[in-house]
């Protein structure tokens, strides 16, 4: 059940025909299914609970930080994993419990630390000694003591795209696991720092579970060592990374993931924190776009759509595969035609998909790019002075615009001429 299915000859989001959203809101537009979001949350959290784990799910907001998306997950009980002051502000605005906010990222500024301490967030995941020392200074100046996890780098290859693999020793993330014990000793000596947790996150879009097993096994050994060193480790943050099916992979089942967690770290008596992003948001969104022109070349047909790489950069940036569906249900009696689905931006990389069999398409028809709910809208830019597009949340037979399309006046209002030019 994807919540994006054909009914009466056309594609729906839950109980809403996508054509109705296009008519009301225009295209291109991101469309999210609230039920898909909350179902994914329940599958993930349910698998952990079934495995008998004491788990807290902190949604990795960088996947999709729209307030309505965060609110839908917070309403199910999700906390948040934030990576900037902006995401922290969104988490609070969406109603996430501050005690269930984890602050990740390699480059937190002093201002962001102050903002997070003022909000009384639950945990800081630190990634270097200079960052630990800065956090100590900031916390100490406010009289606070903050819960800290050191993000360790377990030197495990996540076997995913190199731009989203984070747990190898040459990646910029975390502190080498071999150096972790001295870092915890240092942390314990610093004022304002309570080093009570260990964090790990080895990459994104993992479709094979064995790197998780390798990483969690190393982390479990570290917890025993840290406890022997006298540190009171109560919490393990196992990061995110669970992959989804973009149409070519068979994604791991969260129950198998939970079994590996139980197997490797289940007997440590720790509260476990998870930071899924893509798994929750990816399949819950589509990018709905209208065909502007169909251009038949010598060897290829191009469907030129009104969405572009600035709206969804994953194909250009990660060579990502996304399924493309026509909103009008294909007629099984008519032969399909092969298309390259491309945007209007002046870059060859502005190609969403190549050589896809689709029903014969005409200008004015709608197509969707599937599984665009994560790392889609959040990575959008204004390249080519294209306006940031709208986002819509669907629930049942209702839908609501949860981010308005930017307009030209707003775009121009952000800039001014220099003093001497006016
Ligand atoms: C990106 C990231 C996540 C989320 O990763 P997904 O693959 O979207 O689940 C979680 N934790 C950290 C530290 C991250 O950088």
Short mmCIF file of C-alpha atoms and ligand atoms in Angstrom, two decimals:
data_model
loop_
_atom_site.label_atom_id
_atom_site.label_comp_id
_atom_site.label_asym_id
_atom_site.label_seq_id
_atom_site.Cartn_x
_atom_site.Cartn_y
_atom_site.Cartn_z
CA UNK A 1 0.00 0.00 0.00
CA UNK A 2 1.83 3.08 -1.19
CA UNK A 3 -1.10 5.52 -0.86
CA UNK A 4 -0.40 6.57 -4.46
CA UNK A 5 -2.54 4.23 -6.55
CA UNK A 6 -4.60 4.23 -9.74
CA UNK A 7 -8.34 4.47 -9.35
CA UNK A 8 -10.94 5.17 -12.02
CA UNK A 9 -8.19 5.45 -14.63
CA UNK A 10 -6.01 7.99 -12.86
CA UNK A 11 -3.45 8.28 -10.10
CA UNK A 12 -4.62 9.31 -6.65
CA UNK A 13 -2.86 10.44 -3.50
CA UNK A 14 -4.95 8.65 -0.86
CA UNK A 15 -8.50 9.60 -1.88
CA UNK A 16 -7.59 12.69 -3.88
CA UNK A 17 -7.04 12.62 -7.65
CA UNK A 18 -3.67 14.22 -8.37
CA UNK A 19 -5.24 16.09 -11.27
CA UNK A 20 -7.41 17.96 -8.78
CA UNK A 21 -4.34 19.09 -6.83
CA UNK A 22 -2.63 20.20 -10.04
CA UNK A 23 -5.69 22.21 -10.98
CA UNK A 24 -6.04 23.85 -7.59
CA UNK A 25 -2.39 24.49 -6.74
CA UNK A 26 -0.59 24.39 -10.08
CA UNK A 27 2.52 22.43 -11.00
CA UNK A 28 5.20 21.50 -10.20
CA UNK A 29 4.18 20.59 -6.68
CA UNK A 30 5.30 18.13 -4.03
CA UNK A 31 2.42 16.02 -2.75
CA UNK A 32 2.77 14.14 0.53
CA UNK A 33 0.46 11.49 1.97
CA UNK A 34 0.04 11.95 5.70
CA UNK A 35 -1.13 8.34 6.03
CA UNK A 36 2.01 7.10 4.27
CA UNK A 37 4.13 9.09 6.72
CA UNK A 38 2.36 7.84 9.81
CA UNK A 39 2.15 4.25 8.51
CA UNK A 40 5.91 4.24 7.93
CA UNK A 41 6.47 5.62 11.41
CA UNK A 42 4.30 2.91 12.93
CA UNK A 43 6.03 0.18 10.92
CA UNK A 44 9.43 1.38 12.07
CA UNK A 45 8.59 2.04 15.73
CA UNK A 46 6.42 -1.09 15.83
CA UNK A 47 9.26 -3.30 14.63
CA UNK A 48 11.53 -1.97 17.38
CA UNK A 49 8.88 -2.43 20.04
CA UNK A 50 8.14 -5.97 18.85
CA UNK A 51 11.84 -6.79 19.19
CA UNK A 52 11.54 -5.75 22.85
CA UNK A 53 13.73 -2.66 22.48
CA UNK A 54 13.50 0.49 24.59
CA UNK A 55 13.50 2.80 21.59
CA UNK A 56 13.01 6.48 20.86
CA UNK A 57 12.54 7.52 17.24
CA UNK A 58 13.94 10.96 16.43
CA UNK A 59 12.95 11.80 12.86
CA UNK A 60 15.94 13.10 10.86
CA UNK A 61 14.41 16.38 9.74
CA UNK A 62 16.95 17.04 7.04
CA UNK A 63 15.03 14.54 4.90
CA UNK A 64 11.96 16.77 4.87
CA UNK A 65 11.57 19.59 7.35
CA UNK A 66 8.21 20.95 6.25
CA UNK A 67 6.35 21.93 9.43
CA UNK A 68 3.29 19.86 8.55
CA UNK A 69 5.39 16.77 7.86
CA UNK A 70 7.22 17.16 11.16
CA UNK A 71 3.93 17.77 12.95
CA UNK A 72 2.39 14.60 11.51
CA UNK A 73 5.31 12.53 12.80
CA UNK A 74 5.49 14.33 16.15
CA UNK A 75 1.80 13.53 16.61
CA UNK A 76 2.72 9.83 16.35
CA UNK A 77 5.31 10.31 19.09
CA UNK A 78 8.43 11.07 17.07
CA UNK A 79 11.22 13.22 18.41
CA UNK A 80 13.57 15.00 16.02
CA UNK A 81 17.18 14.82 14.89
CA UNK A 82 18.21 18.34 13.85
CA UNK A 83 21.37 19.58 12.18
CA UNK A 84 21.00 23.37 12.33
CA UNK A 85 19.43 26.18 14.29
CA UNK A 86 16.85 26.47 11.53
CA UNK A 87 15.79 22.85 11.89
CA UNK A 88 15.69 23.24 15.66
CA UNK A 89 13.31 26.20 15.27
CA UNK A 90 11.12 24.14 12.93
CA UNK A 91 11.06 21.18 15.34
CA UNK A 92 9.91 23.44 18.17
CA UNK A 93 7.36 25.19 15.94
CA UNK A 94 5.97 21.82 14.87
CA UNK A 95 5.48 20.80 18.49
CA UNK A 96 8.27 18.28 18.99
CA UNK A 97 9.03 17.64 22.66
CA UNK A 98 12.40 19.41 23.27
CA UNK A 99 13.56 16.53 25.49
CA UNK A 100 13.32 14.31 22.41
CA UNK A 101 15.46 16.49 20.17
CA UNK A 102 18.96 15.36 19.25
CA UNK A 103 21.35 17.89 17.69
CA UNK A 104 23.68 16.28 15.11
CA UNK A 105 26.18 17.70 12.64
CA UNK A 106 29.92 18.33 12.37
CA UNK A 107 29.85 22.11 12.53
CA UNK A 108 27.49 23.44 15.18
CA UNK A 109 28.20 27.08 15.92
CA UNK A 110 28.28 28.59 19.40
CA UNK A 111 25.04 30.43 18.61
CA UNK A 112 23.32 27.20 17.60
CA UNK A 113 24.52 25.56 20.82
CA UNK A 114 23.12 28.44 22.88
CA UNK A 115 19.82 28.23 21.03
CA UNK A 116 19.60 24.49 21.72
CA UNK A 117 20.55 24.83 25.40
CA UNK A 118 17.92 27.54 25.81
CA UNK A 119 15.36 25.11 24.35
CA UNK A 120 16.49 22.34 26.76
CA UNK A 121 17.01 19.75 24.05
CA UNK A 122 17.70 16.15 25.04
CA UNK A 123 21.12 15.44 23.56
CA UNK A 124 24.05 16.84 21.61
CA UNK A 125 25.94 14.49 19.29
CA UNK A 126 29.44 15.87 19.05
CA UNK A 127 31.90 14.96 16.32
CA UNK A 128 35.26 16.45 17.35
CA UNK A 129 37.25 17.55 20.37
CA UNK A 130 37.16 21.24 19.42
CA UNK A 131 33.37 20.98 19.18
CA UNK A 132 33.24 19.28 22.60
CA UNK A 133 35.33 22.07 24.11
CA UNK A 134 33.15 24.76 22.54
CA UNK A 135 30.01 23.06 23.87
CA UNK A 136 31.54 22.89 27.33
CA UNK A 137 32.30 26.63 27.27
CA UNK A 138 28.81 27.50 26.06
CA UNK A 139 27.04 25.17 28.51
CA UNK A 140 29.19 26.26 31.40
CA UNK A 141 28.52 29.93 30.69
CA UNK A 142 24.79 29.32 31.04
CA UNK A 143 25.19 27.06 34.09
CA UNK A 144 23.74 24.09 32.20
CA UNK A 145 24.96 20.52 32.02
CA UNK A 146 24.13 18.89 28.69
CA UNK A 147 23.80 15.25 27.70
CA UNK A 148 26.40 14.38 25.12
CA UNK A 149 26.94 11.51 22.76
CA UNK A 150 30.24 11.22 20.95
CA UNK A 151 29.55 10.20 17.38
CA UNK A 152 32.05 7.48 16.67
CA UNK A 153 33.23 6.50 13.23
CA UNK A 154 33.34 2.70 13.18
CA UNK A 155 35.23 2.43 9.86
CA UNK A 156 32.49 0.44 8.18
CA UNK A 157 31.71 0.83 4.49
CA UNK A 158 27.96 1.26 4.16
CA UNK A 159 28.08 0.06 0.56
CA UNK A 160 25.90 2.90 -0.66
CA UNK A 161 26.51 5.88 -2.97
CA UNK A 162 29.85 7.44 -2.01
CA UNK A 163 28.28 10.86 -1.40
CA UNK A 164 26.02 9.42 1.32
CA UNK A 165 28.45 7.01 2.95
CA UNK A 166 29.65 8.48 6.24
CA UNK A 167 31.23 5.77 8.37
CA UNK A 168 34.58 5.13 6.71
CA UNK A 169 37.71 6.39 8.44
CA UNK A 170 38.40 8.93 5.65
CA UNK A 171 34.88 10.46 5.87
CA UNK A 172 34.56 13.75 7.73
CA UNK A 173 32.11 12.38 10.27
CA UNK A 174 32.58 11.32 13.85
CA UNK A 175 35.66 10.44 15.87
CA UNK A 176 37.64 7.29 15.08
CA UNK A 177 36.28 4.54 17.30
CA UNK A 178 39.84 3.68 18.34
CA UNK A 179 40.20 7.14 19.89
CA UNK A 180 36.82 7.14 21.59
CA UNK A 181 37.98 6.15 25.06
CA UNK A 182 40.34 9.11 25.41
CA UNK A 183 37.62 11.43 24.12
CA UNK A 184 35.15 10.21 26.77
CA UNK A 185 37.81 10.71 29.46
CA UNK A 186 38.34 14.25 28.18
CA UNK A 187 34.56 14.85 28.03
CA UNK A 188 34.05 13.64 31.60
CA UNK A 189 36.61 16.17 32.81
CA UNK A 190 34.94 19.13 31.09
CA UNK A 191 32.45 21.33 32.96
CA UNK A 192 28.88 21.30 31.67
CA UNK A 193 29.27 18.01 29.79
CA UNK A 194 27.61 14.71 30.75
CA UNK A 195 28.98 12.05 28.35
CA UNK A 196 26.13 9.58 28.74
CA UNK A 197 25.64 8.32 25.21
CA UNK A 198 27.37 6.87 22.16
CA UNK A 199 26.21 7.73 18.63
CA UNK A 200 26.88 6.17 15.25
CA UNK A 201 25.50 6.79 11.74
CA UNK A 202 27.22 5.08 8.84
CA UNK A 203 25.35 6.38 5.82
CA UNK A 204 22.07 6.63 4.00
CA UNK A 205 20.02 4.41 1.68
CA UNK A 206 21.49 1.17 3.02
CA UNK A 207 19.83 -1.76 1.29
CA UNK A 208 22.05 -4.41 2.86
CA UNK A 209 21.84 -4.81 6.62
CA UNK A 210 25.30 -6.28 7.20
CA UNK A 211 27.10 -2.90 7.58
CA UNK A 212 24.65 -2.08 10.39
CA UNK A 213 25.54 -5.34 12.11
CA UNK A 214 29.27 -4.62 11.80
CA UNK A 215 28.91 -1.06 13.12
CA UNK A 216 26.59 -1.91 16.02
CA UNK A 217 28.83 -4.80 17.07
CA UNK A 218 31.79 -2.41 17.32
CA UNK A 219 29.71 0.11 19.24
CA UNK A 220 28.59 -2.56 21.73
CA UNK A 221 32.21 -3.46 22.43
CA UNK A 222 32.98 0.21 22.97
CA UNK A 223 30.14 0.56 25.49
CA UNK A 224 31.62 -2.25 27.57
CA UNK A 225 35.03 -0.56 27.48
CA UNK A 226 33.62 2.84 28.40
CA UNK A 227 31.72 1.37 31.31
CA UNK A 228 34.89 -0.37 32.48
CA UNK A 229 36.56 3.05 32.31
CA UNK A 230 33.91 4.36 34.70
CA UNK A 231 31.55 6.14 32.28
CA UNK A 232 27.84 5.78 32.89
CA UNK A 233 26.59 5.11 29.34
CA UNK A 234 22.80 5.03 29.38
CA UNK A 235 21.92 5.80 25.76
CA UNK A 236 22.91 4.52 22.34
CA UNK A 237 22.04 6.52 19.24
CA UNK A 238 22.15 4.23 16.22
CA UNK A 239 21.48 6.90 13.58
CA UNK A 240 19.37 6.44 10.46
CA UNK A 241 20.15 5.05 7.05
CA UNK A 242 17.55 2.36 6.41
CA UNK A 243 17.05 2.23 2.66
CA UNK A 244 13.85 2.32 0.63
CA UNK A 245 12.78 0.84 -2.70
CA UNK A 246 13.28 3.39 -5.46
CA UNK A 247 12.07 0.78 -7.92
CA UNK A 248 15.25 -1.22 -8.32
CA UNK A 249 16.27 -2.34 -4.85
CA UNK A 250 14.51 -4.65 -2.46
CA UNK A 251 14.53 -2.67 0.75
CA UNK A 252 15.31 -4.25 4.09
CA UNK A 253 12.35 -4.97 6.34
CA UNK A 254 12.43 -2.90 9.55
CA UNK A 255 11.81 -6.13 11.47
CA UNK A 256 15.07 -7.57 10.17
CA UNK A 257 16.81 -4.33 11.09
CA UNK A 258 15.30 -4.49 14.58
CA UNK A 259 16.47 -8.09 14.95
CA UNK A 260 20.06 -7.01 14.21
CA UNK A 261 19.75 -4.21 16.75
CA UNK A 262 18.44 -6.61 19.38
CA UNK A 263 21.19 -9.07 18.57
CA UNK A 264 24.06 -6.60 18.77
CA UNK A 265 23.11 -4.04 21.43
CA UNK A 266 19.87 -5.36 22.94
CA UNK A 267 21.45 -6.60 26.16
CA UNK A 268 23.32 -3.40 27.11
CA UNK A 269 20.43 -1.94 29.09
CA UNK A 270 20.61 1.28 27.08
CA UNK A 271 17.83 3.49 25.83
CA UNK A 272 18.14 3.34 22.05
CA UNK A 273 17.70 6.35 19.80
CA UNK A 274 17.01 5.99 16.08
CA UNK A 275 17.19 8.74 13.47
CA UNK A 276 15.33 7.54 10.37
CA UNK A 277 14.78 10.16 7.68
CA UNK A 278 14.39 8.68 4.23
CA UNK A 279 12.53 5.59 5.44
CA UNK A 280 9.74 7.73 6.90
CA UNK A 281 9.47 10.51 4.34
CA UNK A 282 10.77 9.13 1.02
CA UNK A 283 7.89 6.94 -0.14
CA UNK A 284 5.34 9.39 1.30
CA UNK A 285 5.91 12.02 -1.37
CA UNK A 286 5.73 12.49 -5.12
CA UNK A 287 6.76 15.36 -7.34
CA UNK A 288 3.78 16.13 -9.56
CA UNK A 289 4.75 17.84 -12.80
CA UNK A 290 3.13 18.78 -16.10
CA UNK A 291 4.55 18.04 -19.52
CA UNK A 292 5.31 21.28 -21.34
CA UNK A 293 6.43 19.77 -24.62
CA UNK A 294 7.06 16.39 -26.13
CA UNK A 295 10.08 16.55 -28.40
CA UNK A 296 10.81 13.67 -30.72
CA UNK A 297 14.53 13.54 -31.56
CA UNK A 298 16.41 11.32 -33.99
CA UNK A 299 16.84 8.51 -31.53
CA UNK A 300 14.94 9.56 -28.45
CA UNK A 301 11.72 11.15 -27.33
CA UNK A 302 11.94 13.75 -24.60
CA UNK A 303 9.11 14.66 -22.29
CA UNK A 304 10.04 18.15 -21.12
CA UNK A 305 8.33 18.77 -17.79
CA UNK A 306 7.85 21.89 -15.69
CA UNK A 307 9.85 20.49 -12.75
CA UNK A 308 13.62 20.63 -12.90
CA UNK A 309 16.81 19.67 -11.12
CA UNK A 310 16.51 22.68 -8.84
CA UNK A 311 13.24 21.21 -7.49
CA UNK A 312 14.55 17.64 -7.12
CA UNK A 313 18.31 17.32 -7.37
CA UNK A 314 18.73 13.63 -6.49
CA UNK A 315 19.04 12.31 -10.06
CA UNK A 316 21.63 14.99 -10.95
CA UNK A 317 23.52 14.77 -7.67
CA UNK A 318 23.46 11.08 -6.80
CA UNK A 319 22.56 9.49 -10.15
CA UNK A 320 19.43 8.47 -8.28
CA UNK A 321 16.76 6.36 -9.92
CA UNK A 322 13.14 7.43 -9.42
CA UNK A 323 10.14 5.72 -10.92
CA UNK A 324 8.02 7.91 -13.19
CA UNK A 325 4.29 7.33 -13.58
CA UNK A 326 1.75 8.92 -15.88
CA UNK A 327 -1.19 10.29 -13.92
CA UNK A 328 -3.54 8.94 -16.61
CA UNK A 329 -3.54 5.19 -16.10
CA UNK A 330 -1.77 3.38 -18.96
CA UNK A 331 -4.01 1.38 -21.25
CA UNK A 332 -2.61 -2.17 -21.21
CA UNK A 333 -3.80 -2.70 -24.82
CA UNK A 334 -1.67 0.11 -26.21
CA UNK A 335 2.07 -0.21 -26.71
CA UNK A 336 4.15 2.04 -24.45
CA UNK A 337 6.62 4.57 -25.77
CA UNK A 338 10.11 5.26 -24.44
CA UNK A 339 10.82 8.73 -23.03
CA UNK A 340 13.57 10.67 -21.35
CA UNK A 341 11.95 12.86 -18.69
CA UNK A 342 13.84 16.15 -18.57
CA UNK A 343 13.45 19.59 -17.04
CA UNK A 344 13.85 23.05 -18.58
CA UNK A 345 17.15 23.98 -16.90
CA UNK A 346 20.17 24.59 -19.11
CA UNK A 347 22.18 21.60 -17.91
CA UNK A 348 22.36 18.10 -19.36
CA UNK A 349 22.19 16.89 -15.77
CA UNK A 350 18.63 18.20 -15.63
CA UNK A 351 17.32 14.74 -16.48
CA UNK A 352 14.98 12.91 -14.12
CA UNK A 353 14.90 9.60 -15.97
CA UNK A 354 16.03 8.07 -19.23
CA UNK A 355 14.37 5.58 -21.56
CA UNK A 356 11.27 4.90 -19.53
CA UNK A 357 8.32 3.07 -20.98
CA UNK A 358 5.26 5.23 -20.51
CA UNK A 359 1.95 5.59 -22.28
CA UNK A 360 2.12 7.89 -25.29
CA UNK A 361 2.26 11.34 -23.68
CA UNK A 362 1.07 14.73 -24.80
CA UNK A 363 1.81 18.25 -23.68
CA UNK A 364 -0.43 19.24 -20.80
CA UNK A 365 -0.49 15.77 -19.28
CA UNK A 366 0.69 15.11 -15.74
CA UNK A 367 3.37 12.72 -14.55
CA UNK A 368 4.76 12.03 -11.10
CA UNK A 369 8.26 11.29 -9.96
CA UNK A 370 7.84 8.81 -7.15
CA UNK A 371 9.56 8.47 -3.78
CA UNK A 372 10.43 12.14 -3.71
CA UNK A 373 9.34 12.83 -0.14
CA UNK A 374 12.87 12.73 1.29
CA UNK A 375 15.78 14.91 0.15
CA UNK A 376 13.48 16.54 -2.38
CA UNK A 377 11.93 19.86 -1.36
CA UNK A 378 14.59 20.42 1.31
CA UNK A 379 17.37 20.40 -1.29
CA UNK A 380 15.60 22.73 -3.71
CA UNK A 381 17.32 25.84 -4.95
CA UNK A 382 16.39 28.88 -6.97
CA UNK A 383 18.74 28.04 -9.84
CA UNK A 384 17.68 29.70 -13.11
CA UNK A 385 15.58 32.03 -10.94
CA UNK A 386 12.99 29.33 -10.74
CA UNK A 387 10.55 29.87 -7.89
CA UNK A 388 10.49 27.44 -4.96
CA UNK A 389 7.52 25.20 -5.55
CA UNK A 390 4.48 24.45 -3.40
CA UNK A 391 4.04 21.50 -1.06
CA UNK A 392 0.71 19.84 -0.35
CA UNK A 393 -0.26 17.41 2.40
CA UNK A 394 -3.08 14.96 1.74
CA UNK A 395 -5.12 13.12 4.32
CA UNK A 396 -7.98 10.96 3.16
CA UNK A 397 -10.11 13.01 0.80
CA UNK A 398 -8.71 16.33 1.98
CA UNK A 399 -5.61 18.24 1.04
CA UNK A 400 -3.93 21.39 2.20
CA UNK A 401 -1.15 23.60 0.86
CA UNK A 402 1.57 23.36 3.52
CA UNK A 403 4.05 25.56 1.72
CA UNK A 404 2.94 28.22 -0.68
CA UNK A 405 4.61 28.54 -4.02
CA UNK A 406 7.11 31.38 -3.92
CA UNK A 407 6.15 34.32 -6.12
CA UNK A 408 8.30 36.60 -8.22
CA UNK A 409 7.73 39.58 -5.95
CA UNK A 410 9.03 37.59 -2.96
CA UNK A 411 12.03 36.45 -4.94
CA UNK A 412 12.91 40.01 -5.98
CA UNK A 413 12.22 41.41 -2.51
CA UNK A 414 15.10 39.38 -1.08
CA UNK A 415 17.64 41.37 -3.05
CA UNK A 416 18.50 45.04 -3.32
CA UNK A 417 20.89 47.03 -5.41
CA UNK A 418 24.06 48.22 -3.67
CA UNK A 419 23.82 51.63 -1.98
CA UNK A 420 25.70 53.33 -4.78
CA UNK A 421 23.58 51.87 -7.55
CA UNK A 422 20.24 53.41 -6.66
C1 LIG B 1 21.26 12.02 7.31
C2 LIG B 1 21.30 11.52 8.71
C3 LIG B 1 20.27 10.73 9.20
C4 LIG B 1 19.11 10.26 8.35
O1 LIG B 1 19.51 9.39 7.37
P1 LIG B 1 18.43 8.60 6.50
O2 LIG B 1 19.23 7.83 5.56
O3 LIG B 1 17.58 9.63 5.85
O4 LIG B 1 17.66 7.74 7.44
C5 LIG B 1 20.32 10.34 10.52
N1 LIG B 1 21.34 10.73 11.32
C6 LIG B 1 22.36 11.49 10.89
C7 LIG B 1 23.44 11.88 11.82
C8 LIG B 1 22.38 11.91 9.57
O5 LIG B 1 23.39 12.65 9.12
#
